Amino acid sequence: MTASSSGLRDHLGYWLRRLSDEVHGRFERELAQHDVTVSQWAVLITVHRGDATTTREVARYMDIDAGAVSRLVDRLAAKGLMTREPDPASRRTLRLALTDTGRDLAPRLAEIADRNDAHFFAGLDPAQRHQLEEWTRRVLGEAHPQPTRPPTS
């Protein structure tokens, strides 16, 4: 054994993974009562809020593969929560839309997400929580920089 070697609990990554696992696991158990996974919730809430309305847009917004989003949409459609509808402006584009059931469920699931965050982060005051979020975004942005877009004319 080498005393100068760092140990498992000396690594911030270990603690961040543990925190992520705890937050995700609790949220997953709560959503399961509504027959929705965390990944399905992410698509559902993204479309509900209008942050993205096509599979490709949702994939970019969530930073995951479009094929994965398509499979999630298939599952949400099978559950009667989401549909794909033709875009009147483009015959090649399908818009994602929530069904009435999906529109009713999305805000209830958002409340579960809010309660889950409150459960884990209530010990932080709003400024500390904001700082933690900013640091996390910065580290993620530096680890996975977004491609720069050329200026539009």
Coordinates of N, CA, C and O in Angstrom, one line a residue:
M1 N 0.8 -1.2 0.0 CA 0.0 0.0 0.0 C 0.9 1.2 0.0 O 1.9 1.3 0.8
T2 N 0.5 2.2 -0.8 CA 1.3 3.4 -0.9 C 0.5 4.6 -0.4 O -0.6 4.9 -0.9
A3 N 1.0 5.2 0.7 CA 0.2 6.3 1.3 C 0.1 7.5 0.4 O -0.8 8.3 0.6
S4 N 1.0 7.7 -0.5 CA 1.0 8.8 -1.4 C 0.0 8.7 -2.5 O -0.3 9.7 -3.2
S5 N -0.6 7.5 -2.7 CA -1.6 7.3 -3.8 C -2.9 7.9 -3.3 O -3.3 7.7 -2.2
S6 N -3.6 8.5 -4.2 CA -4.9 9.0 -3.9 C -5.9 7.8 -3.8 O -5.8 6.9 -4.6
G7 N -6.9 7.9 -2.9 CA -7.8 6.8 -2.8 C -9.2 7.2 -3.5 O -9.4 8.3 -4.0
L8 N -10.0 6.2 -3.5 CA -11.3 6.4 -4.2 C -12.0 7.6 -3.7 O -12.5 8.5 -4.5
R9 N -12.1 7.8 -2.4 CA -12.9 8.9 -1.8 C -12.2 10.3 -1.9 O -12.7 11.3 -1.4
D10 N -11.0 10.3 -2.5 CA -10.2 11.5 -2.7 C -10.6 12.2 -4.0 O -10.1 13.2 -4.3
H11 N -11.4 11.5 -4.8 CA -11.7 12.0 -6.1 C -13.1 12.6 -6.2 O -14.1 11.9 -5.9
L12 N -13.2 13.8 -6.7 CA -14.5 14.5 -6.8 C -15.4 13.7 -7.7 O -16.6 13.7 -7.5
G13 N -14.8 13.1 -8.8 CA -15.7 12.3 -9.7 C -16.4 11.2 -9.0 O -17.6 10.9 -9.3
Y14 N -15.8 10.6 -8.0 CA -16.5 9.6 -7.2 C -17.7 10.1 -6.5 O -18.8 9.6 -6.6
W15 N -17.5 11.3 -5.9 CA -18.7 11.9 -5.1 C -19.7 12.4 -6.1 O -20.9 12.3 -5.8
L16 N -19.3 12.9 -7.2 CA -20.4 13.4 -8.2 C -21.2 12.2 -8.7 O -22.4 12.3 -8.9
R17 N -20.5 11.1 -9.0 CA -21.2 9.9 -9.5 C -22.2 9.4 -8.4 O -23.3 9.1 -8.7
R18 N -21.7 9.4 -7.2 CA -22.6 8.9 -6.1 C -23.8 9.8 -6.0 O -24.9 9.3 -5.8
L19 N -23.6 11.1 -6.0 CA -24.7 12.1 -5.9 C -25.6 11.8 -7.1 O -26.9 11.8 -6.9
S20 N -25.1 11.7 -8.3 CA -25.9 11.5 -9.5 C -26.7 10.2 -9.4 O -27.9 10.2 -9.7
D21 N -26.1 9.2 -8.9 CA -26.8 7.9 -8.7 C -27.9 8.0 -7.7 O -29.0 7.5 -8.0
E22 N -27.7 8.7 -6.6 CA -28.8 8.9 -5.6 C -29.9 9.7 -6.2 O -31.1 9.4 -6.0
V23 N -29.6 10.8 -6.8 CA -30.7 11.7 -7.3 C -31.5 11.0 -8.4 O -32.7 11.0 -8.4
H24 N -30.8 10.4 -9.3 CA -31.4 9.6 -10.4 C -32.2 8.5 -9.9 O -33.4 8.3 -10.3
G25 N -31.7 7.7 -9.0 CA -32.4 6.5 -8.5 C -33.7 6.9 -7.8 O -34.7 6.2 -8.0
R26 N -33.7 7.9 -6.9 CA -34.9 8.3 -6.2 C -35.9 8.8 -7.2 O -37.1 8.4 -7.1
F27 N -35.5 9.6 -8.2 CA -36.4 10.1 -9.2 C -37.0 9.0 -10.1 O -38.2 8.9 -10.3
E28 N -36.1 8.0 -10.4 CA -36.5 6.9 -11.2 C -37.7 6.1 -10.5 O -38.6 5.7 -11.1
R29 N -37.5 5.9 -9.2 CA -38.5 5.1 -8.4 C -39.8 5.9 -8.4 O -40.9 5.3 -8.5
E30 N -39.8 7.2 -8.2 CA -41.0 8.0 -8.2 C -41.7 8.0 -9.6 O -42.9 7.9 -9.6
L31 N -40.9 8.1 -10.6 CA -41.5 8.1 -12.0 C -42.1 6.8 -12.3 O -43.1 6.7 -13.1
A32 N -41.5 5.7 -11.8 CA -42.0 4.3 -12.1 C -43.4 4.2 -11.7 O -44.2 3.4 -12.3
Q33 N -43.9 4.9 -10.7 CA -45.3 4.8 -10.3 C -46.2 5.3 -11.3 O -47.4 5.1 -11.3
H34 N -45.7 6.1 -12.3 CA -46.4 6.6 -13.4 C -46.1 5.9 -14.7 O -46.4 6.4 -15.8
D35 N -45.3 4.8 -14.6 CA -44.9 4.0 -15.8 C -44.1 4.9 -16.8 O -44.3 4.7 -18.0
V36 N -43.2 5.7 -16.3 CA -42.4 6.6 -17.1 C -40.9 6.4 -16.5 O -40.7 6.4 -15.3
T37 N -40.0 6.3 -17.5 CA -38.5 6.3 -17.1 C -38.0 7.8 -17.0 O -38.6 8.7 -17.5
V38 N -36.8 7.9 -16.4 CA -36.2 9.2 -16.4 C -36.0 9.7 -17.8 O -36.2 10.9 -18.1
S39 N -35.5 8.9 -18.7 CA -35.2 9.3 -20.1 C -36.5 9.7 -20.8 O -36.5 10.6 -21.6
Q40 N -37.6 8.9 -20.6 CA -38.9 9.3 -21.2 C -39.4 10.6 -20.6 O -39.9 11.4 -21.4
W41 N -39.2 10.8 -19.3 CA -39.6 12.1 -18.7 C -38.9 13.2 -19.4 O -39.5 14.3 -19.7
A42 N -37.6 13.1 -19.6 CA -36.8 14.1 -20.2 C -37.3 14.5 -21.6 O -37.4 15.7 -21.9
V43 N -37.7 13.5 -22.4 CA -38.3 13.9 -23.7 C -39.7 14.5 -23.5 O -40.0 15.5 -24.1
L44 N -40.5 13.9 -22.6 CA -41.8 14.5 -22.4 C -41.8 15.9 -21.9 O -42.5 16.8 -22.5
I45 N -40.9 16.2 -21.0 CA -40.9 17.6 -20.5 C -40.3 18.6 -21.5 O -40.7 19.7 -21.5
T46 N -39.4 18.1 -22.3 CA -38.7 18.9 -23.3 C -39.8 19.4 -24.3 O -39.9 20.5 -24.7
V47 N -40.6 18.4 -24.7 CA -41.7 18.7 -25.7 C -42.8 19.5 -25.0 O -43.3 20.5 -25.6
H48 N -43.1 19.2 -23.8 CA -44.2 19.9 -23.1 C -43.9 21.4 -23.0 O -44.7 22.3 -23.2
R49 N -42.6 21.7 -22.7 CA -42.2 23.1 -22.5 C -41.9 23.8 -23.8 O -41.7 25.0 -23.8
G50 N -41.9 23.1 -24.9 CA -41.6 23.7 -26.2 C -40.1 24.0 -26.4 O -39.8 24.7 -27.3
D51 N -39.3 23.3 -25.6 CA -37.8 23.5 -25.8 C -37.3 22.9 -27.1 O -36.3 23.3 -27.6
A52 N -38.1 21.9 -27.6 CA -37.8 21.2 -28.9 C -39.0 20.5 -29.3 O -39.8 20.1 -28.5
T53 N -39.2 20.4 -30.7 CA -40.5 19.8 -31.2 C -40.3 18.7 -32.2 O -41.2 18.2 -32.7
T54 N -39.0 18.4 -32.6 CA -38.7 17.3 -33.5 C -37.7 16.4 -32.8 O -37.1 16.7 -31.8
T55 N -37.7 15.2 -33.3 CA -36.7 14.2 -32.7 C -35.3 14.8 -32.8 O -34.6 14.7 -31.8
R56 N -34.9 15.3 -33.9 CA -33.6 15.9 -34.0 C -33.3 17.0 -33.0 O -32.3 17.1 -32.4
E57 N -34.3 17.9 -32.9 CA -34.2 19.0 -31.9 C -34.1 18.5 -30.5 O -33.3 19.0 -29.7
V58 N -34.9 17.5 -30.1 CA -34.8 17.0 -28.8 C -33.5 16.3 -28.6 O -32.9 16.5 -27.5
A59 N -33.0 15.6 -29.5 CA -31.6 15.0 -29.4 C -30.6 16.0 -29.2 O -29.7 15.9 -28.3
R60 N -30.6 17.1 -29.9 CA -29.6 18.2 -29.7 C -29.8 18.8 -28.3 O -28.8 19.1 -27.6
Y61 N -31.0 19.1 -27.9 CA -31.3 19.7 -26.6 C -30.8 18.9 -25.5 O -30.3 19.4 -24.5
M62 N -31.1 17.6 -25.6 CA -30.7 16.6 -24.5 C -29.2 16.1 -24.7 O -28.7 15.4 -23.8
D63 N -28.6 16.4 -25.8 CA -27.2 16.0 -26.1 C -27.1 14.5 -26.1 O -26.3 13.9 -25.5
I64 N -28.1 13.8 -26.8 CA -28.0 12.4 -27.0 C -28.3 12.1 -28.5 O -28.7 12.9 -29.2
D65 N -28.2 10.8 -28.8 CA -28.3 10.3 -30.2 C -29.8 10.4 -30.6 O -30.7 10.1 -29.9
A66 N -30.0 10.9 -31.9 CA -31.4 11.0 -32.4 C -32.1 9.6 -32.4 O -33.3 9.6 -32.2
G67 N -31.4 8.6 -32.7 CA -32.0 7.2 -32.7 C -32.5 6.9 -31.3 O -33.6 6.3 -31.2
A68 N -31.8 7.3 -30.3 CA -32.2 7.0 -28.9 C -33.5 7.8 -28.6 O -34.5 7.2 -28.0
V69 N -33.6 9.0 -29.1 CA -34.8 9.8 -28.9 C -35.9 9.2 -29.6 O -37.1 9.1 -29.1
S70 N -35.7 8.7 -30.8 CA -36.8 8.1 -31.6 C -37.3 6.9 -30.9 O -38.6 6.7 -30.9
R71 N -36.5 6.1 -30.3 CA -36.9 4.9 -29.6 C -37.7 5.3 -28.3 O -38.8 4.7 -28.0
L72 N -37.3 6.4 -27.7 CA -38.0 6.9 -26.5 C -39.4 7.4 -26.9 O -40.4 7.2 -26.2
V73 N -39.5 8.1 -28.0 CA -40.7 8.6 -28.6 C -41.6 7.4 -28.9 O -42.9 7.5 -28.6
D74 N -41.1 6.4 -29.5 CA -41.9 5.2 -29.8 C -42.5 4.6 -28.5 O -43.7 4.3 -28.5
R75 N -41.8 4.6 -27.4 CA -42.3 4.1 -26.2 C -43.4 5.0 -25.6 O -44.4 4.6 -25.1
L76 N -43.1 6.3 -25.7 CA -44.1 7.3 -25.2 C -45.4 7.2 -26.0 O -46.5 7.3 -25.5
A77 N -45.2 7.0 -27.3 CA -46.4 6.9 -28.2 C -47.2 5.6 -27.9 O -48.4 5.6 -27.8
A78 N -46.5 4.5 -27.6 CA -47.1 3.3 -27.2 C -47.9 3.4 -25.9 O -48.9 2.7 -25.7
K79 N -47.5 4.3 -25.1 CA -48.1 4.5 -23.8 C -49.2 5.6 -23.9 O -49.9 5.9 -22.9
G80 N -49.4 6.1 -25.1 CA -50.5 7.1 -25.4 C -50.2 8.5 -24.8 O -51.1 9.3 -24.6
L81 N -48.9 8.8 -24.7 CA -48.5 10.1 -24.2 C -48.0 11.1 -25.2 O -48.0 12.3 -25.0
M82 N -47.6 10.6 -26.4 CA -47.0 11.4 -27.4 C -47.4 10.9 -28.8 O -47.6 9.7 -29.0
T83 N -47.4 11.8 -29.7 CA -47.6 11.5 -31.1 C -46.6 12.2 -32.0 O -46.0 13.1 -31.6
R84 N -46.5 11.7 -33.2 CA -45.7 12.4 -34.3 C -46.7 12.9 -35.3 O -47.5 12.1 -35.8
E85 N -46.6 14.2 -35.6 CA -47.6 14.8 -36.5 C -46.9 15.5 -37.6 O -45.8 16.0 -37.4
P86 N -47.4 15.4 -38.8 CA -46.8 16.1 -40.0 C -46.6 17.6 -39.7 O -47.6 18.2 -39.2
D87 N -45.5 18.1 -40.1 CA -45.3 19.6 -40.0 C -45.9 20.2 -41.3 O -45.5 19.9 -42.4
P88 N -46.8 21.1 -41.2 CA -47.4 21.7 -42.3 C -46.4 22.5 -43.2 O -46.6 22.7 -44.4
A89 N -45.3 22.9 -42.6 CA -44.3 23.7 -43.3 C -43.3 22.8 -44.1 O -42.6 23.3 -45.0
S90 N -43.3 21.5 -43.8 CA -42.3 20.7 -44.4 C -42.8 19.2 -44.4 O -43.0 18.6 -43.3
R91 N -43.0 18.7 -45.6 CA -43.5 17.3 -45.7 C -42.6 16.3 -45.1 O -43.0 15.2 -44.7
R92 N -41.3 16.6 -45.0 CA -40.3 15.7 -44.5 C -40.1 15.7 -43.0 O -39.5 14.9 -42.4
T93 N -40.7 16.6 -42.3 CA -40.6 16.8 -40.9 C -41.8 16.3 -40.1 O -42.9 16.7 -40.5
L94 N -41.5 15.6 -39.0 CA -42.6 15.2 -38.1 C -42.4 15.9 -36.8 O -41.3 15.9 -36.2
R95 N -43.4 16.6 -36.4 CA -43.4 17.3 -35.1 C -43.9 16.4 -34.0 O -44.8 15.6 -34.2
L96 N -43.3 16.5 -32.8 CA -43.7 15.7 -31.7 C -44.7 16.5 -30.9 O -44.6 17.7 -30.7
A97 N -45.8 15.8 -30.5 CA -46.8 16.5 -29.7 C -47.3 15.6 -28.6 O -47.3 14.4 -28.8
L98 N -47.7 16.2 -27.5 CA -48.2 15.4 -26.4 C -49.7 15.1 -26.7 O -50.4 16.0 -27.2
T99 N -50.2 14.0 -26.3 CA -51.6 13.7 -26.3 C -52.2 14.4 -25.1 O -51.5 15.0 -24.2
D100 N -53.5 14.4 -25.0 CA -54.2 15.0 -23.8 C -53.6 14.3 -22.5 O -53.4 15.0 -21.5
T101 N -53.5 13.0 -22.5 CA -52.9 12.3 -21.4 C -51.5 12.8 -21.1 O -51.2 13.1 -19.9
G102 N -50.7 13.0 -22.1 CA -49.3 13.5 -21.9 C -49.3 14.9 -21.4 O -48.5 15.2 -20.5
R103 N -50.2 15.7 -21.9 CA -50.3 17.1 -21.4 C -50.7 17.2 -19.9 O -50.2 18.0 -19.2
D104 N -51.6 16.3 -19.5 CA -52.0 16.2 -18.1 C -50.9 15.7 -17.2 O -50.8 16.1 -16.1
L105 N -50.1 14.7 -17.7 CA -49.1 14.1 -16.9 C -47.9 14.9 -16.7 O -47.2 14.9 -15.7
A106 N -47.5 15.6 -17.8 CA -46.2 16.3 -17.7 C -46.0 17.3 -16.5 O -45.0 17.2 -15.9
P107 N -47.0 18.1 -16.2 CA -46.8 19.0 -15.0 C -46.7 18.2 -13.7 O -46.0 18.6 -12.8
R108 N -47.4 17.1 -13.6 CA -47.3 16.3 -12.4 C -45.9 15.7 -12.3 O -45.4 15.6 -11.1
L109 N -45.4 15.2 -13.4 CA -44.0 14.7 -13.3 C -43.0 15.8 -13.0 O -42.0 15.5 -12.3
A110 N -43.2 17.0 -13.5 CA -42.3 18.1 -13.2 C -42.4 18.4 -11.7 O -41.3 18.7 -11.1
E111 N -43.5 18.3 -11.1 CA -43.6 18.5 -9.6 C -42.8 17.4 -8.9 O -42.1 17.7 -7.9
I112 N -42.8 16.2 -9.4 CA -42.0 15.1 -8.8 C -40.5 15.5 -9.0 O -39.7 15.3 -8.0
A113 N -40.1 16.0 -10.1 CA -38.7 16.4 -10.3 C -38.3 17.5 -9.4 O -37.2 17.5 -8.8
D114 N -39.2 18.5 -9.2 CA -38.9 19.6 -8.3 C -38.8 19.1 -6.9 O -37.9 19.5 -6.1
R115 N -39.7 18.2 -6.4 CA -39.6 17.6 -5.1 C -38.3 16.8 -4.9 O -37.7 16.8 -3.8
N116 N -37.9 16.1 -5.9 CA -36.7 15.3 -5.9 C -35.5 16.2 -5.7 O -34.6 16.0 -4.9
D117 N -35.4 17.3 -6.5 CA -34.3 18.3 -6.3 C -34.3 18.9 -4.9 O -33.3 19.0 -4.3
A118 N -35.5 19.2 -4.4 CA -35.6 19.8 -3.1 C -35.1 18.8 -2.0 O -34.4 19.2 -1.1
H119 N -35.4 17.6 -2.2 CA -35.0 16.5 -1.3 C -33.5 16.5 -1.1 O -32.9 16.4 0.0
F120 N -32.8 16.6 -2.3 CA -31.3 16.5 -2.3 C -30.6 17.8 -2.0 O -29.5 17.8 -1.5
F121 N -31.2 18.9 -2.4 CA -30.5 20.2 -2.4 C -31.1 21.2 -1.4 O -30.6 22.4 -1.5
A122 N -32.0 20.8 -0.6 CA -32.6 21.7 0.4 C -31.6 22.3 1.3 O -31.8 23.4 1.9
G123 N -30.5 21.6 1.6 CA -29.4 22.1 2.5 C -28.6 23.2 1.9 O -27.8 23.8 2.6
L124 N -28.8 23.5 0.6 CA -28.1 24.6 0.0 C -29.0 25.8 -0.1 O -30.2 25.7 -0.4
D125 N -28.5 27.0 0.2 CA -29.3 28.2 0.0 C -29.4 28.5 -1.5 O -28.6 27.9 -2.3
P126 N -30.3 29.3 -2.0 CA -30.4 29.5 -3.4 C -29.1 29.9 -4.1 O -28.9 29.5 -5.2
A127 N -28.3 30.8 -3.4 CA -27.1 31.2 -4.1 C -26.1 30.0 -4.2 O -25.4 29.9 -5.2
Q128 N -26.0 29.2 -3.2 CA -25.2 28.0 -3.3 C -25.6 27.1 -4.3 O -24.8 26.5 -5.1
R129 N -26.9 26.9 -4.4 CA -27.5 26.0 -5.5 C -27.1 26.5 -6.8 O -26.7 25.8 -7.7
H130 N -27.3 27.8 -7.0 CA -27.0 28.4 -8.3 C -25.5 28.3 -8.6 O -25.2 28.0 -9.8
Q131 N -24.7 28.5 -7.6 CA -23.2 28.3 -7.8 C -22.9 26.9 -8.2 O -22.1 26.7 -9.1
L132 N -23.5 25.9 -7.5 CA -23.2 24.5 -7.9 C -23.6 24.2 -9.3 O -22.9 23.6 -10.1
E133 N -24.8 24.7 -9.7 CA -25.2 24.5 -11.1 C -24.3 25.2 -12.1 O -23.9 24.6 -13.1
E134 N -23.8 26.4 -11.8 CA -22.9 27.1 -12.7 C -21.6 26.4 -12.8 O -21.0 26.3 -13.9
W135 N -21.0 25.9 -11.7 CA -19.8 25.2 -11.7 C -19.9 23.9 -12.5 O -19.1 23.5 -13.3
T136 N -21.0 23.2 -12.3 CA -21.3 22.0 -13.0 C -21.4 22.2 -14.5 O -20.8 21.5 -15.3
R137 N -22.1 23.3 -14.9 CA -22.2 23.6 -16.3 C -20.9 24.0 -16.9 O -20.6 23.6 -18.0
R138 N -20.1 24.7 -16.2 CA -18.8 25.1 -16.7 C -17.9 23.9 -16.9 O -17.2 23.8 -17.9
V139 N -17.8 23.0 -15.9 CA -17.0 21.8 -16.0 C -17.5 21.0 -17.2 O -16.6 20.5 -18.0
L140 N -18.8 20.8 -17.3 CA -19.3 20.0 -18.5 C -19.0 20.7 -19.8 O -18.6 20.0 -20.8
G141 N -19.1 22.0 -19.8 CA -18.8 22.7 -21.1 C -17.4 22.7 -21.5 O -17.1 22.6 -22.7
E142 N -16.5 22.7 -20.5 CA -15.1 22.6 -20.8 C -14.7 21.1 -21.2 O -13.8 20.9 -22.0
A143 N -15.4 20.1 -20.6 CA -15.1 18.8 -21.0 C -15.7 18.4 -22.3 O -15.2 17.6 -23.0
H144 N -16.8 19.0 -22.7 CA -17.5 18.7 -23.9 C -17.9 20.1 -24.6 O -19.1 20.4 -24.6
P145 N -17.0 20.8 -25.1 CA -17.3 22.1 -25.7 C -18.3 21.9 -26.9 O -18.1 21.0 -27.7
Q146 N -19.2 22.8 -27.0 CA -20.1 22.8 -28.1 C -19.4 23.4 -29.3 O -18.6 24.3 -29.2
P147 N -19.7 22.8 -30.5 CA -19.0 23.3 -31.7 C -19.5 24.8 -31.9 O -20.6 25.1 -31.7
T148 N -18.5 25.6 -32.4 CA -18.9 27.0 -32.6 C -19.6 27.0 -34.0 O -19.3 26.3 -34.9
R149 N -20.6 27.9 -34.0 CA -21.4 28.1 -35.2 C -20.8 29.2 -36.0 O -20.5 30.3 -35.4
P150 N -20.8 29.1 -37.3 CA -20.3 30.2 -38.1 C -21.3 31.3 -38.0 O -22.5 31.1 -37.9
P151 N -20.8 32.6 -38.1 CA -21.8 33.7 -38.0 C -22.7 33.7 -39.2 O -22.4 33.3 -40.3
T152 N -24.0 34.1 -38.9 CA -25.0 34.1 -40.0 C -24.9 35.5 -40.6 O -24.7 36.5 -40.0
S153 N -25.2 35.5 -41.9 CA -25.1 36.8 -42.6 C -26.5 37.5 -42.6 O -27.5 36.9 -42.6

